[in-house]
Coordinates of C-alpha atoms in Angstrom, one line a residue:
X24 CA 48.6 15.5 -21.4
X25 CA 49.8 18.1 -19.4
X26 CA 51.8 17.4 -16.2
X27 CA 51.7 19.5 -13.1
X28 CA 55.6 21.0 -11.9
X29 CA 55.6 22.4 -8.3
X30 CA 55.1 26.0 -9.5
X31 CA 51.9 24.9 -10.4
X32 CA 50.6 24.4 -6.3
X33 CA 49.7 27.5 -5.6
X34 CA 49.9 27.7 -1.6
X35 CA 51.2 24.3 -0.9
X36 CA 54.4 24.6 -2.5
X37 CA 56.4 24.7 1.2
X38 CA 55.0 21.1 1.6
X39 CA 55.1 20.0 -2.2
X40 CA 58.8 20.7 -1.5
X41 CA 59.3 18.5 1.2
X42 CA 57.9 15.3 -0.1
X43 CA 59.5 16.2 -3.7
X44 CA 63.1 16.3 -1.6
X45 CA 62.2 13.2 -0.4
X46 CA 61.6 11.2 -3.3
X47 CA 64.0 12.4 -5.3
X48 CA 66.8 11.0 -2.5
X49 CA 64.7 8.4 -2.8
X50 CA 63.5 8.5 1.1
X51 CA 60.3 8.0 0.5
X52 CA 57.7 5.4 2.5
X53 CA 55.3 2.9 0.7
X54 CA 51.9 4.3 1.6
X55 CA 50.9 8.2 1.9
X56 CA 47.4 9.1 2.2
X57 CA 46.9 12.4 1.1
X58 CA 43.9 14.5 2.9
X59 CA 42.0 17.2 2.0
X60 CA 39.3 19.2 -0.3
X61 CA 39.2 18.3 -3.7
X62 CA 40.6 20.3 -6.2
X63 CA 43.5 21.7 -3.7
X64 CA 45.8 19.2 -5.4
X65 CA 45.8 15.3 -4.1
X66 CA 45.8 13.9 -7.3
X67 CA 48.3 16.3 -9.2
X68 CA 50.8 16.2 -6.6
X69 CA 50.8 11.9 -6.3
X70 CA 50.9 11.9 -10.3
X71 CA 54.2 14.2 -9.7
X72 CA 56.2 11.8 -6.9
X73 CA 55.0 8.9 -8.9
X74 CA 56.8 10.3 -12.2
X75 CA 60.0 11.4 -10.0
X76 CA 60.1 7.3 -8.4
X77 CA 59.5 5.9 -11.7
X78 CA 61.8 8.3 -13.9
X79 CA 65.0 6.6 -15.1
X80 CA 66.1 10.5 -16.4
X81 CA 68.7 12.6 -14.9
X82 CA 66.7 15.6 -13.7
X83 CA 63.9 13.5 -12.5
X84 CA 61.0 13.9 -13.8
X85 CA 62.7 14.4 -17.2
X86 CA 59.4 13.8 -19.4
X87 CA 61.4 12.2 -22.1
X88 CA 62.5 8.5 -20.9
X89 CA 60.4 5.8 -21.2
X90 CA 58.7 5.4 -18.0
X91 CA 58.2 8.8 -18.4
X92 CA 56.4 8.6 -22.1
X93 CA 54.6 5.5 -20.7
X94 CA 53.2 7.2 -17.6
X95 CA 52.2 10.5 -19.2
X96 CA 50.0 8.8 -22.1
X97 CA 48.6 6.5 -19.5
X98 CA 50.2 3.4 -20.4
X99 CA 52.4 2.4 -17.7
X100 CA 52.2 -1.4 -17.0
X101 CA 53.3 -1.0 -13.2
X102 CA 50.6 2.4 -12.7
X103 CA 47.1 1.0 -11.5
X104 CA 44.1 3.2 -10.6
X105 CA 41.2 3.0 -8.7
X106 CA 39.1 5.7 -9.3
X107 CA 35.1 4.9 -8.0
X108 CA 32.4 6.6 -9.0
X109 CA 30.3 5.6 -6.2
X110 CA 31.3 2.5 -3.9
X111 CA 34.6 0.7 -4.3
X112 CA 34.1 -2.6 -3.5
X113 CA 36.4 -5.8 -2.2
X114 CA 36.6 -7.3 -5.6
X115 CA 38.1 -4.1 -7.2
X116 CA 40.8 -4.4 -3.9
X117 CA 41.8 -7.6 -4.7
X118 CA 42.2 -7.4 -8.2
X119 CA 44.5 -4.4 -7.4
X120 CA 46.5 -6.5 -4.8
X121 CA 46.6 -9.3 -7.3
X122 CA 48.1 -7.1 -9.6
X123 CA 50.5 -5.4 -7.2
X124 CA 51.6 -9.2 -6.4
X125 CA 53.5 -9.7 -10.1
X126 CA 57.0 -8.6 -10.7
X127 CA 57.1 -5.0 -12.1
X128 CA 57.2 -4.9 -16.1
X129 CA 60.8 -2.1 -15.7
X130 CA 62.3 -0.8 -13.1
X131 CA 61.5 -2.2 -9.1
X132 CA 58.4 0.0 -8.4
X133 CA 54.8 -0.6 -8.7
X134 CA 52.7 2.0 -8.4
X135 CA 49.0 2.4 -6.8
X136 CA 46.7 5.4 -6.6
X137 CA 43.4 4.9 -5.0
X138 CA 41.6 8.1 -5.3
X139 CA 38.5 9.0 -3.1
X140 CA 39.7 6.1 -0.7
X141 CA 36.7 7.3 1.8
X142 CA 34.3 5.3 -0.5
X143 CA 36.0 1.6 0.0
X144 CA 33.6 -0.6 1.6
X145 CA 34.5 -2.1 5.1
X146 CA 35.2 -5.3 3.4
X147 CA 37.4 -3.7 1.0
X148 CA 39.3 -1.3 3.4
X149 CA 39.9 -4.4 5.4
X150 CA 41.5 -6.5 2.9
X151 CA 43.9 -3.5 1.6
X152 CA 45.1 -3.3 5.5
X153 CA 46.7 -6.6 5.0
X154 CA 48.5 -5.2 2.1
X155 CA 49.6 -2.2 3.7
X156 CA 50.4 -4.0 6.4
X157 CA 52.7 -6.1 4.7
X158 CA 53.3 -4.6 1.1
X159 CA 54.4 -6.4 -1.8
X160 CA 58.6 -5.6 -2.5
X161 CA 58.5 -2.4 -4.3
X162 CA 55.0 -1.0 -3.9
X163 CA 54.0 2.9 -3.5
X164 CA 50.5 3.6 -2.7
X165 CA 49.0 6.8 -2.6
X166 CA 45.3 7.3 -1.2
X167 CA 43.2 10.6 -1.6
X168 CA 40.5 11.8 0.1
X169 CA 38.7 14.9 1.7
X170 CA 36.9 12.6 4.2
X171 CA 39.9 10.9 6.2
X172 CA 37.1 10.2 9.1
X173 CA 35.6 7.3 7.0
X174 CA 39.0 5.5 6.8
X175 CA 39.3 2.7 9.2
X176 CA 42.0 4.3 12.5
X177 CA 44.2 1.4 11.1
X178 CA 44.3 2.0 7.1
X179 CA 45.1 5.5 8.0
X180 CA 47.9 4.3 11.0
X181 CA 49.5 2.5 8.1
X182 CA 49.9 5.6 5.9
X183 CA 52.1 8.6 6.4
X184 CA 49.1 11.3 6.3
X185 CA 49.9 14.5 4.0
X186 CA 47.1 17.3 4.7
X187 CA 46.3 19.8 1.8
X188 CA 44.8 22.8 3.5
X189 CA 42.5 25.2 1.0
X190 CA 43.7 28.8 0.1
X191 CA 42.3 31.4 1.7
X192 CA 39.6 33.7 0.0
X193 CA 42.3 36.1 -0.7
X194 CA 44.7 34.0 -1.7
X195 CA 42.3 32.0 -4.2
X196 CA 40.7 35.5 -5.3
X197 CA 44.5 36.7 -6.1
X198 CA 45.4 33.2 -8.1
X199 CA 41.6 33.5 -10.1
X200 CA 42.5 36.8 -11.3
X201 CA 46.3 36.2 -12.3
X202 CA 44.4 32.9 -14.1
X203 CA 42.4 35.9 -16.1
X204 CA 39.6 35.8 -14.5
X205 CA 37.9 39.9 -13.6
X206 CA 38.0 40.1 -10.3
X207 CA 34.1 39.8 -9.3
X208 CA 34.2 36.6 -10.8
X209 CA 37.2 35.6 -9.2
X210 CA 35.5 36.4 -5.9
X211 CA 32.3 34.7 -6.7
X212 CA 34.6 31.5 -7.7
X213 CA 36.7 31.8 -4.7
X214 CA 33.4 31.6 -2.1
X215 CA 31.6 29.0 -3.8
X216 CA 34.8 27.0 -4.6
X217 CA 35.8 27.3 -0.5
X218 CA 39.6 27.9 -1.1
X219 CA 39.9 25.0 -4.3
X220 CA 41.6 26.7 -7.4
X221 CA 40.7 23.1 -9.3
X222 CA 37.2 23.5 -8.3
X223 CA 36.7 27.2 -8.7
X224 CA 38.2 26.5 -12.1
X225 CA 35.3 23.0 -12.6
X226 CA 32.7 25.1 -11.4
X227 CA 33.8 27.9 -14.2
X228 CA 33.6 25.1 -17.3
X229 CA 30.7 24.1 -16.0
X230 CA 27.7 25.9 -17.2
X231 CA 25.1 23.9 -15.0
X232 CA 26.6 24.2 -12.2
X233 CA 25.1 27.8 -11.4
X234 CA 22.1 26.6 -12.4
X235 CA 22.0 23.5 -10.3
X236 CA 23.0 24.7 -7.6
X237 CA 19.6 27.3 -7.3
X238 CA 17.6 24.2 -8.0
X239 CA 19.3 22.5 -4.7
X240 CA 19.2 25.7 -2.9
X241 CA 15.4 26.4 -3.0
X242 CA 14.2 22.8 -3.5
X243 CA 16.1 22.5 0.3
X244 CA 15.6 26.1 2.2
X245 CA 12.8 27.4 0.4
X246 CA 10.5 24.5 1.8
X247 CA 7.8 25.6 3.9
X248 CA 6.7 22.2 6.2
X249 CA 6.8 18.8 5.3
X250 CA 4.2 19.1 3.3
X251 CA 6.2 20.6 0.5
X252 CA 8.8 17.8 0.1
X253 CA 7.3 15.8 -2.5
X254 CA 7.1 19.2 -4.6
X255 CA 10.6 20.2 -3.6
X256 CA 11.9 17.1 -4.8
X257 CA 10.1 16.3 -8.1
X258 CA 12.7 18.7 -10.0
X259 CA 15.8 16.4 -8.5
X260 CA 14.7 13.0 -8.1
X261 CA 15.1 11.7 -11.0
X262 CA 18.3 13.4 -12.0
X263 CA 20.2 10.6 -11.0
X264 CA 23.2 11.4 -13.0
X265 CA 23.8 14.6 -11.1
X266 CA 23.4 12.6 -7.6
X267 CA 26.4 13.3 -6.1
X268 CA 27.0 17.1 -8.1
X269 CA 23.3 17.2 -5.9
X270 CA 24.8 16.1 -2.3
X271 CA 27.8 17.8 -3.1
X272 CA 26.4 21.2 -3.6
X273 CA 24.4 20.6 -0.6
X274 CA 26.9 19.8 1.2
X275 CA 28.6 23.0 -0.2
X276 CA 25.6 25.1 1.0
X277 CA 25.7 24.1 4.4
X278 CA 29.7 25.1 5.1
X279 CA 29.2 28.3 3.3
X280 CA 25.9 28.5 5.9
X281 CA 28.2 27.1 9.1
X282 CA 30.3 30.4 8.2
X283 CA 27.7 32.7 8.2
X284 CA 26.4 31.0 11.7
X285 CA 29.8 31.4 13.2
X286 CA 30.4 35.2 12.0
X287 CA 32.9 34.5 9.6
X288 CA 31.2 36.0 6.7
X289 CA 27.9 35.9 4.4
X290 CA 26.4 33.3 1.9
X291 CA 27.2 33.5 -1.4
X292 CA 24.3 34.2 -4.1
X293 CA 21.5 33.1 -1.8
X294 CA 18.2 32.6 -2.1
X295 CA 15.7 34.1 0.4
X296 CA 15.3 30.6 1.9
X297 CA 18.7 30.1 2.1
X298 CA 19.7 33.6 3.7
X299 CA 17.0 33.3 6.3
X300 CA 18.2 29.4 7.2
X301 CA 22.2 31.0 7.2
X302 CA 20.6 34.0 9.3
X303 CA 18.2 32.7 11.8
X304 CA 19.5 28.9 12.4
X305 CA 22.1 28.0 14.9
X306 CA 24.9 25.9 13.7
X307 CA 24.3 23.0 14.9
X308 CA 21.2 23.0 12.9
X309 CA 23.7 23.0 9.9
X310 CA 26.0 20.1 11.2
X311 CA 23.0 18.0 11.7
X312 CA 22.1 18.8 8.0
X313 CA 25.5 18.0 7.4
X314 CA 25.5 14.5 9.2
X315 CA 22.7 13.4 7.1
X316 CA 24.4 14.0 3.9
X317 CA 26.8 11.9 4.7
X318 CA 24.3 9.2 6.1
X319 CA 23.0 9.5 2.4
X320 CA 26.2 9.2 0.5
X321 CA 26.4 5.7 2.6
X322 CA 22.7 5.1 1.7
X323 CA 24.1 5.6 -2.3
X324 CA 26.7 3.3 -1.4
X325 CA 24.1 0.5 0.0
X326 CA 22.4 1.0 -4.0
X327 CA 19.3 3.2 -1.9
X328 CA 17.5 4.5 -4.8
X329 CA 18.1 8.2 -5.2
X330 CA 14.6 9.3 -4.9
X331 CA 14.5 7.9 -1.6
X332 CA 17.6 9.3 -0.2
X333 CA 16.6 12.6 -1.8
X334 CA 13.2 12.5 0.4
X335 CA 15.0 11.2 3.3
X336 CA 17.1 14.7 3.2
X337 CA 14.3 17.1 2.4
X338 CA 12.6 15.9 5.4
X339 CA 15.6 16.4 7.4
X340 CA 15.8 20.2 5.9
X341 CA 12.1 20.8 6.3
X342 CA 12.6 19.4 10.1
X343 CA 15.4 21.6 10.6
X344 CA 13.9 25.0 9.0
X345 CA 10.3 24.2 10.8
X346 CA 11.9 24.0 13.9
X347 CA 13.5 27.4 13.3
X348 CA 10.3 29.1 12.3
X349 CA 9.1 28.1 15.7
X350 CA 11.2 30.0 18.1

């Protein structure tokens, strides 16, 4: 598996620095909660201080001792991840405390990562606050998310908070093309990716994702009245394993259209729905499209069937764009 080095952060590397300085004097806290977009480099960073704690090498992270070995083929007995798909629940805390709670197998240092910690439960978010609160003797959490809002105030008091900003256009553009990519692709990437080499580079493996996201794009801003939802959605409804690549893009679409409502630049590959929605709508039209995407990620996490929390949003949309139409 290949392992990230700090020459490999691209645009964070002043504050990859800092924390790296810190765990290698070994100054380093029990709980960070890293915050951003995804793809900007949460996950790749924590993986890096974990190996430099854990590394029993001389120039730490060596690669070559055993903690090292054990950690980069995923079989470290004191490394435990959470990684949801949809909603983590209490049970999959407690199991993770109850794990925490045992004596590390070598060395002094467990080691937790708890990526998209914005999807925890209330239940669950509250029984890892006792934890954090008071940690078990040689315990290193990191959390990661790009929605720190949906942390409780006190999970995130109990954390030092690390924010990863994404590049800017240029910045991503320039990184795209040294990557090989011609330039009009790397500018394509860059916009739809908003400033995330990791996902500008997903997006590029991904050959649906162009695809899907003109299906999202006109089944939402293409819709004439509320009498087209039921059509819009028959395409999407019952692609249930793209869910959240659907909200996501949506999601996506309605930044890129907050841009173009604030003057900061145009949409990228846009349908004539879409254009006319990021040309005629005020923005707060957008950010109320935008609160009710993440009203329907909690409706996934409450099991809502997707059908319904798809129709629930395309009548938000065809509210939104009728109301436009109006003026």
């Amino acid at each position: 598996m290949n392992e990230a080095t700090l020459c490999d952060f691209y645009g964070q590397s002043a504050l990859i620095e800092r924390l790296e300085a810190d765990f290698r004097s070994g100054q380093f806290v029990h709980a960070y909660l890293f915050a951003g977009p995804r793809g900007v480099g949460k996950r790749s960073v924590a993986r890096l201080l974990a190996r430099i704690a854990l590394c029993t090498g001389v120039n730490k992270p060596c690669g070559a001792c055993g903690p090292c070995v054990r950690f980069l083929t995923d079989n470290h007995p004191d490394v435990h991840t959470l990684r949801p798909e949809k909603s983590l629940g209490v049970d999959d805390v407690r199991e993770l405390i109850a794990a925490l709670q045992l004596r590390a197998f070598e060395g002094r240092l467990k080691v937790a990562f708890i990526e998209r910690a914005d999807r925890m439960t209330p239940q669950a978010q509250n029984c890892l606050l006792k934890t954090l609160e008071e940690p078990p003797e040689g315990t290193l959490f990191f959390l990661m998310t790009d929605a720190p809002g949906a942390l409780l105030p006190t999970i995130v008091s109990r954390c030092r908070q690390v924010n990863f900003h994404p590049l800017t256009q240029e910045q991503e553009c320039a990184r795209l093309t040294a990557l090989g990519f011609p330039p009009e692709r790397a500018a394509l990437l860059g916009q739809l990716s908003e400033g995330s080499v990791g996902e500008a580079l997903a997006i590029a493996r991904d050959e649906g994702y162009l695809p899907l996201r003109e299906r999202v794009m006109r089944a939402f801003f293409d819709l004439r009245g509320p009498q087209d939802v039921l059509s819009a959605g028959a395409g999407l409804k019952d692609d249930k394993e793209n869910a959240e690549r659907i909200l996501d893009i949506l999601e996506r679409l309605l930044r890129d259209a907050m841009r173009a409502q604030a003057g900061l630049g145009r949409v990228a590959e846009a349908s004539a729905g879409y254009a006319a929605f990021a040309a005629r709508t005020e923005l707060s039209a957008s950010l109320r499209l935008l609160e009710q995407v993440a009203l329907a990620r909690k409706m996934r996490g409450s099991n809502v069937p997707f059908a319904t929390v798809l129709e629930h949003l395309l009548l938000s949309a065809s509210k939104e764009i009728h109301q436009t139409c109006q003026r």
